[in-house]
mmCIF file of C-alpha atoms and ligand atoms in Angstrom:
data_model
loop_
_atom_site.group_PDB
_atom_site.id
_atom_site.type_symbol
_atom_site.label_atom_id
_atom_site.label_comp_id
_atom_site.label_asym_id
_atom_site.label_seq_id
_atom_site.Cartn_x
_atom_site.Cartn_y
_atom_site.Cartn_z
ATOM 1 C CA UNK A 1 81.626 155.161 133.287
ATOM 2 C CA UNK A 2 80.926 158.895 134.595
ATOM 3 C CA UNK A 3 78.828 161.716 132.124
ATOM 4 C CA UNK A 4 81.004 164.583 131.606
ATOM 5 C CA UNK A 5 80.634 168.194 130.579
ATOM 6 C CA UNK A 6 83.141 167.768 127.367
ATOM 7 C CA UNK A 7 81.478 168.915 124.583
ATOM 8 C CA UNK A 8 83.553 166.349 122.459
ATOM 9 C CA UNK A 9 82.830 163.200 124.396
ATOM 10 C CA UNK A 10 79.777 161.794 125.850
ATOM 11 C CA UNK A 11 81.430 160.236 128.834
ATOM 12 C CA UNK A 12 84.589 159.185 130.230
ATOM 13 C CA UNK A 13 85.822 155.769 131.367
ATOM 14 C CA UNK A 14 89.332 155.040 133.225
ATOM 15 C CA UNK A 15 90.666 151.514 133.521
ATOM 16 C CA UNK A 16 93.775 153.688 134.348
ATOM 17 C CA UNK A 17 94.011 156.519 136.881
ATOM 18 C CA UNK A 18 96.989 158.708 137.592
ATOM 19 C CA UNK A 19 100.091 160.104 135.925
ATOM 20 C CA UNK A 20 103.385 161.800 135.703
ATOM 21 C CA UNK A 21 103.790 165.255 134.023
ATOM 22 C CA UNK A 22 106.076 165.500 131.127
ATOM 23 C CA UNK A 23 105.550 169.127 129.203
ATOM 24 C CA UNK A 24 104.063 172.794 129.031
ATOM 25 C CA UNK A 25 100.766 171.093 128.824
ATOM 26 C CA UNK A 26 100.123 169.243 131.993
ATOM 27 C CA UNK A 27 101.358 172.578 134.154
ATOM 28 C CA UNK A 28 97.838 172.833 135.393
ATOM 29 C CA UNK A 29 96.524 169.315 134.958
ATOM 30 C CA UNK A 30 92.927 169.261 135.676
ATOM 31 C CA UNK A 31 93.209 165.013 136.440
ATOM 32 C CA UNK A 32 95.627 165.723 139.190
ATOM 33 C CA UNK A 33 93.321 168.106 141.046
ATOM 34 C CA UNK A 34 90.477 165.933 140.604
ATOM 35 C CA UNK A 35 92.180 162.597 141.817
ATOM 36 C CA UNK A 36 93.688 165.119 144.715
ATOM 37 C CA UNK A 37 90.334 166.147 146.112
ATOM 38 C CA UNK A 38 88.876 162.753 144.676
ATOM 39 C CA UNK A 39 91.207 161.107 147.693
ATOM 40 C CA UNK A 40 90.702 163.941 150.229
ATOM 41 C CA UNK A 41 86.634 162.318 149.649
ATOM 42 C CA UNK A 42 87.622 158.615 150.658
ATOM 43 C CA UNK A 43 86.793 157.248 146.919
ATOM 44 C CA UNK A 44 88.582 154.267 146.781
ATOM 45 C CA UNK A 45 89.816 154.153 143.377
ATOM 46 C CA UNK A 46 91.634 157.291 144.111
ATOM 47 C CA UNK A 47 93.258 156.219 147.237
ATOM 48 C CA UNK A 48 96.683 156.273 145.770
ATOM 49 C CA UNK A 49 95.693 159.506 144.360
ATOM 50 C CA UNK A 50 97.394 161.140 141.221
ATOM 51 C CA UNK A 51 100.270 158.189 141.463
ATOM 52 C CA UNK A 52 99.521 156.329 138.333
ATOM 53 C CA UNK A 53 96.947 153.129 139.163
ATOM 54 C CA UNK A 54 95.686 150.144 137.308
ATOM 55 C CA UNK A 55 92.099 149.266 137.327
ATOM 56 C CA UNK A 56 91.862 145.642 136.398
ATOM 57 C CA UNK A 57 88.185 145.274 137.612
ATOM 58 C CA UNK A 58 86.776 148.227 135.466
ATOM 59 C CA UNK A 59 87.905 145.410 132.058
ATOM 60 C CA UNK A 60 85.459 142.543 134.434
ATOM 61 C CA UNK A 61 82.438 144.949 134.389
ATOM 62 C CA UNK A 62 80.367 145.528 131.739
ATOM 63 C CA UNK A 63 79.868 148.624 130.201
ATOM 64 C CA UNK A 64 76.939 150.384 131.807
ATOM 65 C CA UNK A 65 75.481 152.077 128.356
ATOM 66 C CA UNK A 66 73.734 149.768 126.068
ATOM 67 C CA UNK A 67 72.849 152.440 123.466
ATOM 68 C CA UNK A 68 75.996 153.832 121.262
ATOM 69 C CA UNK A 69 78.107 156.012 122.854
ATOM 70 C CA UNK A 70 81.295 158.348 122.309
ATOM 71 C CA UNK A 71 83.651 157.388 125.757
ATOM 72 C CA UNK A 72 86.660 159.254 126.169
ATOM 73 C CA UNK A 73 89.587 156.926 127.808
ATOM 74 C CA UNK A 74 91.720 157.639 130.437
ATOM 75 C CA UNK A 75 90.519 161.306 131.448
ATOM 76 C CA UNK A 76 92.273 160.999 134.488
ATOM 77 C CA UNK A 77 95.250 158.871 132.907
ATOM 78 C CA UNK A 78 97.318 158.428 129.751
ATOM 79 C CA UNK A 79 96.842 155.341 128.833
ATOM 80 C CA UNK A 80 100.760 154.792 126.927
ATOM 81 C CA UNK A 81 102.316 155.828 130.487
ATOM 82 C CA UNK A 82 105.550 153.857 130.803
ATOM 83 C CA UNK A 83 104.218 152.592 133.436
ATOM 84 C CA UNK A 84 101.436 150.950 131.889
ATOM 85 C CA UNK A 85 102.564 147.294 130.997
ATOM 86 C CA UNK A 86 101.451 146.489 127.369
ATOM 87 C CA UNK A 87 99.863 143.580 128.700
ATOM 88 C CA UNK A 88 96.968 145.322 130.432
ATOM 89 C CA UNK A 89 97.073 148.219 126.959
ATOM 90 C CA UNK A 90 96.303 144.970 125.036
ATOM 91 C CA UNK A 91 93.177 144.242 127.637
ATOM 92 C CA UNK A 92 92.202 147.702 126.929
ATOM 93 C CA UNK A 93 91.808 147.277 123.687
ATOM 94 C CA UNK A 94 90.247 144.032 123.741
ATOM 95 C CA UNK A 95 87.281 145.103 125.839
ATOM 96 C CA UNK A 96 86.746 148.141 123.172
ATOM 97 C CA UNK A 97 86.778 145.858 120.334
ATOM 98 C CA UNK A 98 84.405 143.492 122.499
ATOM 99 C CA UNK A 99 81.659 146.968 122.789
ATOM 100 C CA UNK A 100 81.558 148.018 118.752
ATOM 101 C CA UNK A 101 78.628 149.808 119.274
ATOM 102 C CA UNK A 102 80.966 152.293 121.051
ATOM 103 C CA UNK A 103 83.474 154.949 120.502
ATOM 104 C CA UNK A 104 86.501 155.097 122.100
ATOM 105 C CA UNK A 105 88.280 158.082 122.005
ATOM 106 C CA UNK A 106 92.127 157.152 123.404
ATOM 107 C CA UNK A 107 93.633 160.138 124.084
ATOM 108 C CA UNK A 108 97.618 160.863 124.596
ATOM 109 C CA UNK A 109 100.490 163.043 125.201
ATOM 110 C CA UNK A 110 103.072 160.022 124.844
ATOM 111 C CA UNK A 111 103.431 159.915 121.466
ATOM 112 C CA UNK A 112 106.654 157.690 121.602
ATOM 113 C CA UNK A 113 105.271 154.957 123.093
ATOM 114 C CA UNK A 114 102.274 155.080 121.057
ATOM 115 C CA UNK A 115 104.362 154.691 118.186
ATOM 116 C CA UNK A 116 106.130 151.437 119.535
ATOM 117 C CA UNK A 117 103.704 149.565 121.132
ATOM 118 C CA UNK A 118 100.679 150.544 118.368
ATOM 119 C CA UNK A 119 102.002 147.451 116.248
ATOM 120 C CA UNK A 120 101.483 144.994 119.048
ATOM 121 C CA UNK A 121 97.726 146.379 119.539
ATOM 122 C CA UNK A 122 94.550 145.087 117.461
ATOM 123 C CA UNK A 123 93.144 147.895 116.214
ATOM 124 C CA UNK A 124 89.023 147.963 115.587
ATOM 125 C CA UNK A 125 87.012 150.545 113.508
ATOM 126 C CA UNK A 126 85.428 151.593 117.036
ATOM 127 C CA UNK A 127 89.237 152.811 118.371
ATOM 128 C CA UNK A 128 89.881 156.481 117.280
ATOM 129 C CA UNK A 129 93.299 157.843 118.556
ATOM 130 C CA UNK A 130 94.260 161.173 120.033
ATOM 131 C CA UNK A 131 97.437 163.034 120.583
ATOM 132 C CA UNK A 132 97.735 165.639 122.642
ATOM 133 C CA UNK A 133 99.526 168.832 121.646
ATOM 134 C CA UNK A 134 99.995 172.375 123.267
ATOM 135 C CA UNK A 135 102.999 173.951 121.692
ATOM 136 C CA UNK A 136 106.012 173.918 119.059
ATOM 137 C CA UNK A 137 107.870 171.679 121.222
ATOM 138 C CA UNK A 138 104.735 168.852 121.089
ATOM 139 C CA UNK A 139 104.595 168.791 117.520
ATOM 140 C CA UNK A 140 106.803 165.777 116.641
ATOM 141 C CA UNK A 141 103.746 163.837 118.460
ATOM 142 C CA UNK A 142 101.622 164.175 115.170
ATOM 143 C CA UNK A 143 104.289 162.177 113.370
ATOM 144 C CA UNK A 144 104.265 159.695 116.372
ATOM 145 C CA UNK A 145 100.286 159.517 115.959
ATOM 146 C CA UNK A 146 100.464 158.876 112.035
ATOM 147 C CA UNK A 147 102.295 155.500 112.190
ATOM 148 C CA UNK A 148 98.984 153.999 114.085
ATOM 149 C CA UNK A 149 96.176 152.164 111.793
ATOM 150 C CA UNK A 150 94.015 154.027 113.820
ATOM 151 C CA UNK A 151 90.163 154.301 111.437
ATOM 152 C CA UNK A 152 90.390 158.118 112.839
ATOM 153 C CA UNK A 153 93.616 160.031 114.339
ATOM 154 C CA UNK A 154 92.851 162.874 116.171
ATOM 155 C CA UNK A 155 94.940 165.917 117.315
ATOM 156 C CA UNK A 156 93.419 167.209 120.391
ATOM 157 C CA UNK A 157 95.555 171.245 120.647
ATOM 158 C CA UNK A 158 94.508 172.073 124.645
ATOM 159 C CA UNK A 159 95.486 173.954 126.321
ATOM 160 C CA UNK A 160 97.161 175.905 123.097
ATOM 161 C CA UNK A 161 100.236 177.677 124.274
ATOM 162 C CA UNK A 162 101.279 179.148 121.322
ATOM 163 C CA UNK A 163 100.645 179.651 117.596
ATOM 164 C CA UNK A 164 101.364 176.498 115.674
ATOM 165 C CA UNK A 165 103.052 178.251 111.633
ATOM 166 C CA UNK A 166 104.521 174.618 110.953
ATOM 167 C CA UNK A 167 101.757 172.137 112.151
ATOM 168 C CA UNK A 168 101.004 169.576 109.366
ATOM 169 C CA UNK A 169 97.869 167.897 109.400
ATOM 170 C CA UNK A 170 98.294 165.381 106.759
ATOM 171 C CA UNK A 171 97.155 161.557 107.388
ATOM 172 C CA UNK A 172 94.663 163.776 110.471
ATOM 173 C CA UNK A 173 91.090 162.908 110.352
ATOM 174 C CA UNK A 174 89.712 165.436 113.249
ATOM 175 C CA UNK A 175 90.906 168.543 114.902
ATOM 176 C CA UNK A 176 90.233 169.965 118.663
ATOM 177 C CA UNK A 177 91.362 173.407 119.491
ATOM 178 C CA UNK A 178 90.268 174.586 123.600
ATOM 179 C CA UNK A 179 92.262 177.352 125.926
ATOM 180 C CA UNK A 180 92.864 176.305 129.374
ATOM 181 C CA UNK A 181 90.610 176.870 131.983
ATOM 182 C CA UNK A 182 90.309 176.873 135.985
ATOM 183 C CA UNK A 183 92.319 179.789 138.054
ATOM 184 C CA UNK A 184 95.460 179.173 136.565
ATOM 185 C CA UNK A 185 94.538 179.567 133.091
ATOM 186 C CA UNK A 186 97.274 180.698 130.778
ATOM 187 C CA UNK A 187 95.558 182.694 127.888
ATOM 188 C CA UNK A 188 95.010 182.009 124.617
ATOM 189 C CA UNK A 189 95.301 184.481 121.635
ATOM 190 C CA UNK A 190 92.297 183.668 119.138
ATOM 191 C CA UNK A 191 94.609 184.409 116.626
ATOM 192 C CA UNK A 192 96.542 181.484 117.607
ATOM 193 C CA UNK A 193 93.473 179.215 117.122
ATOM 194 C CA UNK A 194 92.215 181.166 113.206
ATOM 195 C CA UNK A 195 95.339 179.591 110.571
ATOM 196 C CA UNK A 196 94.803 175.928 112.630
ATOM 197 C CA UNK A 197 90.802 176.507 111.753
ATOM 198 C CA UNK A 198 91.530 177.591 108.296
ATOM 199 C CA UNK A 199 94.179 175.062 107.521
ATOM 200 C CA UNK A 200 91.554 172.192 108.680
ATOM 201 C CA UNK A 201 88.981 174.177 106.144
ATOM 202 C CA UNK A 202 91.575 173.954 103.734
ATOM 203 C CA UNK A 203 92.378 170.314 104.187
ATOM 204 C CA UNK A 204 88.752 169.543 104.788
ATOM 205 C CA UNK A 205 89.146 168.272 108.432
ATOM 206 C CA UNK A 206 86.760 168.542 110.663
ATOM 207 C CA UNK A 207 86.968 170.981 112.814
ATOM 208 C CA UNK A 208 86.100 171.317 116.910
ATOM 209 C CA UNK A 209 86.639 174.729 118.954
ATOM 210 C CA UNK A 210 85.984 173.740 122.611
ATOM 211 C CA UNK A 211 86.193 177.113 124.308
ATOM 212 C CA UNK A 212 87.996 180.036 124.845
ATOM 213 C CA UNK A 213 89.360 179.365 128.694
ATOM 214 C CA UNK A 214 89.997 181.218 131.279
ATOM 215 C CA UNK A 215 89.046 181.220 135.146
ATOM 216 C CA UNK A 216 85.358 180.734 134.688
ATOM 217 C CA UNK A 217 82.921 179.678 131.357
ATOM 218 C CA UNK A 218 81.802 182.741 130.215
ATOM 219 C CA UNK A 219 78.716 183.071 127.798
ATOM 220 C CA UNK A 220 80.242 182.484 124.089
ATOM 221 C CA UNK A 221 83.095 180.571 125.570
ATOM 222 C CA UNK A 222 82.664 178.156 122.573
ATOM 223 C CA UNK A 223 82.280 180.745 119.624
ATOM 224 C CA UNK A 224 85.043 181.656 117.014
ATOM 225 C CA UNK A 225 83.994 184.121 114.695
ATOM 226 C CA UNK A 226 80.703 184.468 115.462
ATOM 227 C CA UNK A 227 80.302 180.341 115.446
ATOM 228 C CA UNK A 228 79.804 177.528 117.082
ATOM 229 C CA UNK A 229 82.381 174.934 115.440
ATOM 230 C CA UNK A 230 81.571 172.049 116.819
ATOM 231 C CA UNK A 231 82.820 169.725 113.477
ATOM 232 C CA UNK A 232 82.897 165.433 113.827
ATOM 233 C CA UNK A 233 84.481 162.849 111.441
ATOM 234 C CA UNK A 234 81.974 161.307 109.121
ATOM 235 C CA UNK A 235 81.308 157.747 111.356
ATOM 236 C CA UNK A 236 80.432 159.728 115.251
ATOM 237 C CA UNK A 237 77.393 158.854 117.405
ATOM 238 C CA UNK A 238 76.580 162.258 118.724
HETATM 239 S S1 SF4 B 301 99.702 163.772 130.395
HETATM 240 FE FE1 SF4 B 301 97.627 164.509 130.799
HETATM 241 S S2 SF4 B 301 96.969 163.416 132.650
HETATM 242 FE FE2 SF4 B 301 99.203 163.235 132.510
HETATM 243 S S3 SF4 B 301 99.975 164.925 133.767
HETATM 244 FE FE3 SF4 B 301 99.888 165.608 131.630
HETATM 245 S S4 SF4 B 301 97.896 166.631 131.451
HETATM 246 FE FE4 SF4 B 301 97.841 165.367 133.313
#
């Protein structure tokens, strides 16, 4: 398990690493640099770099935080890649449900799949899951994301693309809104991010900004308005 800088997590943890790209959103993936320069370093688990990689051992170790923590899954992996067999998904899932005094925070762009394997997973209070959406195109995920028992779906919007007029947030229990960052950041138009702010206000949905984007973190790269929204659902740790 590795700390990371995301404001929304408190670290990450990959029995998974690797992927395939498959819309508008993973352009500039920030897991495919990483494994990249991860294998130009010699670090074994990225030796097969960004090609998509099971990590059976990380489900034989134990969890190296005792105290209760938020981990974000697969950072460097999507953990309903077809390429995933159910089979080791179900594992997954197991070894949350076997650390309750944990978080996990699954996080997808492959809706789909979500949708037909989520019956044949056993779902504990401690699983919150997270679908991934950047544009007009990605928004049929959400319905994808609503068939899960999931105790708290999540719609993570990063990097937004575009203005969203016909999201619908109904059966959504937390929203994340963030630009995209690093040199190839495409811009984001604040008034892109206001009516998905004021529709969670609306629906009472808790509501996180992440940042702005952009090349570099600039001072107030967090702050909409003149605030920091930095919103939970009612059962986090942090
Ligand atoms: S789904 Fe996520 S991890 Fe996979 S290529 Fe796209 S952005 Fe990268």
């Amino acid at each position: 398990m590795n700390k990371t800088k995301i404001d929304w997590t408190d670290c990450t943890w990959n029995p998974t690493t690797g992927c395939t790209k498959i819309s508008a959103g993973c352009a500039n993936c920030y897991a495919e640099l990483m494994a990249k320069r991860c294998k130009l370093m010699g670090l074994k688990k990225y030796r097969n770099g960004f090609d998509l990689t099971l990590h059976p051992d990380m489900l034989d170790k134990k969890l190296s935080y005792r105290e209760p923590k938020m981990i974000f899954v697969n950072s460097m992996s999507d953990m309903f890649h077809k390429e995933i067999p159910l089979e080791f998904i179900d594992e997954v899932f197991t070894y949350m449900r076997r650390a309750p005094q944990h978080i996990f925070q699954v996080l997808t762009k492959r809706g789909d799949r979500l949708e037909e394997l989520s019956p044949y997973l056993f779902w504990h209070d401690n699983i919150w899951m997270g679908l991934t959406v950047e544009n007009e195109q990605a928004l049929s995920r959400i319905d994808n994301l609503r068939t899960t028992p999931a105790i708290v779906r999540f719609v993570s919007i990063e990097p937004l693309l575009g203005p969203l007029p016909a999201l619908n947030f109904e059966g959504i229990n937390w929203v994340i809104v963030g630009g995209e960052s690093g040199p190839k950041a495409r811009p984001m138009d604040l008034d892109w991010v206001r009516p998905i702010r004021d529709k969670c206000i609306e629906m009472n949905i808790p509501f996180f900004f992440k940042q702005k984007g952009g090349f570099r973190k600039q001072e107030g790269y967090n702050i909409l308005d003149g605030q920091v929204w930095h919103q939970f659902p009612p059962n986090h740790i942090k």
